[in-house]
Amino acid sequence: MQDSPRLAALKERHDMLEGRIFDEDHRPRPDSDALTRLKLEKLRVKEEMERLRAAMT
């Protein structure tokens, strides 16, 4: 089954957020507030991806 364009965009966003989290976490002095915001956004994107996948089955 092929992913919808929305799901593909969410995957791309999820991967981008993962990279930003990694970069922030490996700075000499990571910003814990920024990390929290990024992780929450990543979780929301993941939940939306799961909802879309469930709706496609």
Short mmCIF file of N, CA, C and O in Angstrom, two decimals:
data_model
loop_
_atom_site.label_atom_id
_atom_site.label_comp_id
_atom_site.label_asym_id
_atom_site.label_seq_id
_atom_site.Cartn_x
_atom_site.Cartn_y
_atom_site.Cartn_z
N MET A 1 0.85 -1.18 0.00
CA MET A 1 0.00 0.00 0.00
C MET A 1 0.89 1.24 0.00
O MET A 1 1.85 1.33 0.74
N GLN A 2 0.54 2.21 -0.84
CA GLN A 2 1.32 3.43 -0.96
C GLN A 2 0.85 4.45 0.08
O GLN A 2 -0.33 4.56 0.37
N ASP A 3 1.81 5.18 0.65
CA ASP A 3 1.48 6.20 1.64
C ASP A 3 0.79 7.38 0.97
O ASP A 3 1.07 7.73 -0.18
N SER A 4 -0.08 8.02 1.72
CA SER A 4 -0.73 9.23 1.23
C SER A 4 0.28 10.38 1.24
O SER A 4 1.27 10.33 1.98
N PRO A 5 0.03 11.42 0.45
CA PRO A 5 0.94 12.57 0.49
C PRO A 5 1.03 13.19 1.89
O PRO A 5 2.10 13.63 2.31
N ARG A 6 -0.07 13.20 2.61
CA ARG A 6 -0.08 13.74 3.98
C ARG A 6 0.83 12.92 4.89
O ARG A 6 1.61 13.47 5.67
N LEU A 7 0.74 11.60 4.78
CA LEU A 7 1.57 10.72 5.59
C LEU A 7 3.05 10.90 5.24
O LEU A 7 3.91 10.95 6.12
N ALA A 8 3.34 11.03 3.96
CA ALA A 8 4.73 11.26 3.54
C ALA A 8 5.26 12.58 4.10
O ALA A 8 6.41 12.65 4.56
N ALA A 9 4.43 13.61 4.10
CA ALA A 9 4.84 14.91 4.64
C ALA A 9 5.07 14.80 6.15
O ALA A 9 6.02 15.40 6.68
N LEU A 10 4.22 14.05 6.83
CA LEU A 10 4.39 13.86 8.27
C LEU A 10 5.68 13.09 8.58
O LEU A 10 6.39 13.42 9.53
N LYS A 11 5.99 12.07 7.77
CA LYS A 11 7.23 11.33 7.96
C LYS A 11 8.44 12.24 7.80
O LYS A 11 9.39 12.17 8.58
N GLU A 12 8.38 13.10 6.79
CA GLU A 12 9.47 14.04 6.56
C GLU A 12 9.62 15.00 7.75
O GLU A 12 10.73 15.27 8.20
N ARG A 13 8.51 15.49 8.25
CA ARG A 13 8.53 16.39 9.41
C ARG A 13 9.08 15.66 10.65
O ARG A 13 9.89 16.21 11.40
N HIS A 14 8.67 14.42 10.84
CA HIS A 14 9.13 13.62 11.97
C HIS A 14 10.65 13.43 11.90
O HIS A 14 11.35 13.60 12.91
N ASP A 15 11.16 13.12 10.72
CA ASP A 15 12.60 12.94 10.54
C ASP A 15 13.36 14.24 10.80
O ASP A 15 14.43 14.24 11.41
N MET A 16 12.80 15.36 10.33
CA MET A 16 13.43 16.67 10.55
C MET A 16 13.48 16.99 12.04
O MET A 16 14.50 17.45 12.55
N LEU A 17 12.39 16.72 12.74
CA LEU A 17 12.36 16.98 14.18
C LEU A 17 13.36 16.10 14.92
O LEU A 17 14.03 16.55 15.85
N GLU A 18 13.48 14.86 14.49
CA GLU A 18 14.45 13.94 15.09
C GLU A 18 15.87 14.50 14.94
O GLU A 18 16.66 14.46 15.89
N GLY A 19 16.17 15.05 13.78
CA GLY A 19 17.48 15.66 13.56
C GLY A 19 17.70 16.89 14.42
O GLY A 19 18.79 17.08 14.98
N ARG A 20 16.67 17.71 14.55
CA ARG A 20 16.80 18.91 15.39
C ARG A 20 16.98 18.54 16.86
O ARG A 20 17.72 19.19 17.58
N ILE A 21 16.26 17.50 17.30
CA ILE A 21 16.41 17.03 18.68
C ILE A 21 17.82 16.52 18.91
O ILE A 21 18.46 16.86 19.92
N PHE A 22 18.34 15.74 17.97
CA PHE A 22 19.70 15.22 18.10
C PHE A 22 20.70 16.38 18.17
O PHE A 22 21.59 16.39 19.03
N ASP A 23 20.56 17.35 17.26
CA ASP A 23 21.48 18.49 17.24
C ASP A 23 21.43 19.27 18.56
O ASP A 23 22.48 19.62 19.11
N GLU A 24 20.23 19.55 19.03
CA GLU A 24 20.08 20.31 20.27
C GLU A 24 20.65 19.54 21.45
O GLU A 24 21.32 20.10 22.31
N ASP A 25 20.39 18.26 21.49
CA ASP A 25 20.83 17.42 22.60
C ASP A 25 22.35 17.28 22.66
O ASP A 25 22.90 17.00 23.72
N HIS A 26 23.00 17.46 21.54
CA HIS A 26 24.46 17.30 21.49
C HIS A 26 25.22 18.62 21.49
O HIS A 26 26.43 18.64 21.26
N ARG A 27 24.51 19.71 21.75
CA ARG A 27 25.19 20.99 21.92
C ARG A 27 25.88 20.99 23.28
O ARG A 27 25.50 20.24 24.18
N PRO A 28 26.87 21.86 23.44
CA PRO A 28 27.55 21.92 24.75
C PRO A 28 26.58 22.21 25.91
O PRO A 28 26.72 21.67 26.99
N ARG A 29 25.60 23.08 25.68
CA ARG A 29 24.61 23.40 26.72
C ARG A 29 23.22 23.35 26.09
O ARG A 29 22.67 24.38 25.70
N PRO A 30 22.64 22.17 26.00
CA PRO A 30 21.32 22.04 25.36
C PRO A 30 20.26 22.87 26.07
O PRO A 30 20.28 23.02 27.29
N ASP A 31 19.34 23.39 25.30
CA ASP A 31 18.22 24.17 25.82
C ASP A 31 17.09 23.19 26.15
O ASP A 31 16.45 22.64 25.26
N SER A 32 16.87 22.95 27.43
CA SER A 32 15.88 21.95 27.83
C SER A 32 14.46 22.34 27.41
O SER A 32 13.65 21.47 27.08
N ASP A 33 14.15 23.64 27.39
CA ASP A 33 12.82 24.08 26.94
C ASP A 33 12.64 23.78 25.46
O ASP A 33 11.58 23.31 25.04
N ALA A 34 13.66 24.06 24.67
CA ALA A 34 13.58 23.77 23.23
C ALA A 34 13.45 22.27 23.00
O ALA A 34 12.66 21.83 22.15
N LEU A 35 14.21 21.48 23.75
CA LEU A 35 14.12 20.02 23.61
C LEU A 35 12.71 19.53 23.94
O LEU A 35 12.17 18.67 23.23
N THR A 36 12.13 20.05 24.98
CA THR A 36 10.77 19.65 25.37
C THR A 36 9.78 19.99 24.27
O THR A 36 8.94 19.15 23.91
N ARG A 37 9.88 21.19 23.73
CA ARG A 37 8.97 21.60 22.65
C ARG A 37 9.13 20.70 21.42
O ARG A 37 8.14 20.27 20.82
N LEU A 38 10.38 20.44 21.04
CA LEU A 38 10.64 19.59 19.88
C LEU A 38 10.11 18.18 20.09
O LEU A 38 9.51 17.59 19.19
N LYS A 39 10.34 17.64 21.27
CA LYS A 39 9.88 16.27 21.56
C LYS A 39 8.36 16.18 21.57
O LYS A 39 7.79 15.20 21.08
N LEU A 40 7.69 17.19 22.10
CA LEU A 40 6.22 17.20 22.09
C LEU A 40 5.69 17.29 20.67
O LEU A 40 4.73 16.60 20.30
N GLU A 41 6.32 18.12 19.85
CA GLU A 41 5.89 18.25 18.46
C GLU A 41 6.12 16.93 17.72
O GLU A 41 5.27 16.47 16.95
N LYS A 42 7.25 16.29 17.97
CA LYS A 42 7.54 15.00 17.34
C LYS A 42 6.50 13.96 17.74
O LYS A 42 6.02 13.19 16.90
N LEU A 43 6.11 13.95 19.01
CA LEU A 43 5.09 13.02 19.48
C LEU A 43 3.75 13.29 18.79
O LEU A 43 3.07 12.36 18.37
N ARG A 44 3.38 14.56 18.65
CA ARG A 44 2.12 14.89 17.98
C ARG A 44 2.13 14.42 16.52
O ARG A 44 1.13 13.90 16.03
N VAL A 45 3.27 14.61 15.86
CA VAL A 45 3.39 14.16 14.47
C VAL A 45 3.27 12.64 14.40
O VAL A 45 2.56 12.10 13.55
N LYS A 46 3.93 11.94 15.32
CA LYS A 46 3.87 10.48 15.33
C LYS A 46 2.43 10.01 15.56
O LYS A 46 1.97 9.08 14.89
N GLU A 47 1.72 10.64 16.48
CA GLU A 47 0.34 10.26 16.74
C GLU A 47 -0.54 10.48 15.52
O GLU A 47 -1.41 9.67 15.21
N GLU A 48 -0.31 11.59 14.82
CA GLU A 48 -1.08 11.87 13.60
C GLU A 48 -0.77 10.82 12.52
O GLU A 48 -1.68 10.36 11.82
N MET A 49 0.49 10.43 12.41
CA MET A 49 0.87 9.39 11.45
C MET A 49 0.13 8.08 11.78
O MET A 49 -0.38 7.41 10.88
N GLU A 50 0.09 7.74 13.05
CA GLU A 50 -0.59 6.50 13.46
C GLU A 50 -2.09 6.56 13.17
O GLU A 50 -2.69 5.58 12.75
N ARG A 51 -2.69 7.73 13.39
CA ARG A 51 -4.13 7.88 13.09
C ARG A 51 -4.39 7.70 11.59
O ARG A 51 -5.34 7.04 11.18
N LEU A 52 -3.52 8.30 10.77
CA LEU A 52 -3.69 8.17 9.32
C LEU A 52 -3.52 6.72 8.87
O LEU A 52 -4.28 6.23 8.04
N ARG A 53 -2.51 6.05 9.42
CA ARG A 53 -2.28 4.64 9.06
C ARG A 53 -3.49 3.78 9.46
O ARG A 53 -3.91 2.91 8.70
N ALA A 54 -4.05 4.04 10.63
CA ALA A 54 -5.21 3.27 11.09
C ALA A 54 -6.42 3.54 10.20
O ALA A 54 -7.19 2.62 9.91
N ALA A 55 -6.56 4.76 9.73
CA ALA A 55 -7.69 5.10 8.88
C ALA A 55 -7.56 4.49 7.49
O ALA A 55 -8.57 4.26 6.81
N MET A 56 -6.33 4.20 7.09
CA MET A 56 -6.11 3.64 5.74
C MET A 56 -6.28 2.12 5.71
O MET A 56 -6.29 1.53 4.65
N THR A 57 -6.41 1.49 6.87
CA THR A 57 -6.54 0.03 6.89
C THR A 57 -7.99 -0.41 6.96
O THR A 57 -8.88 0.29 7.23
#
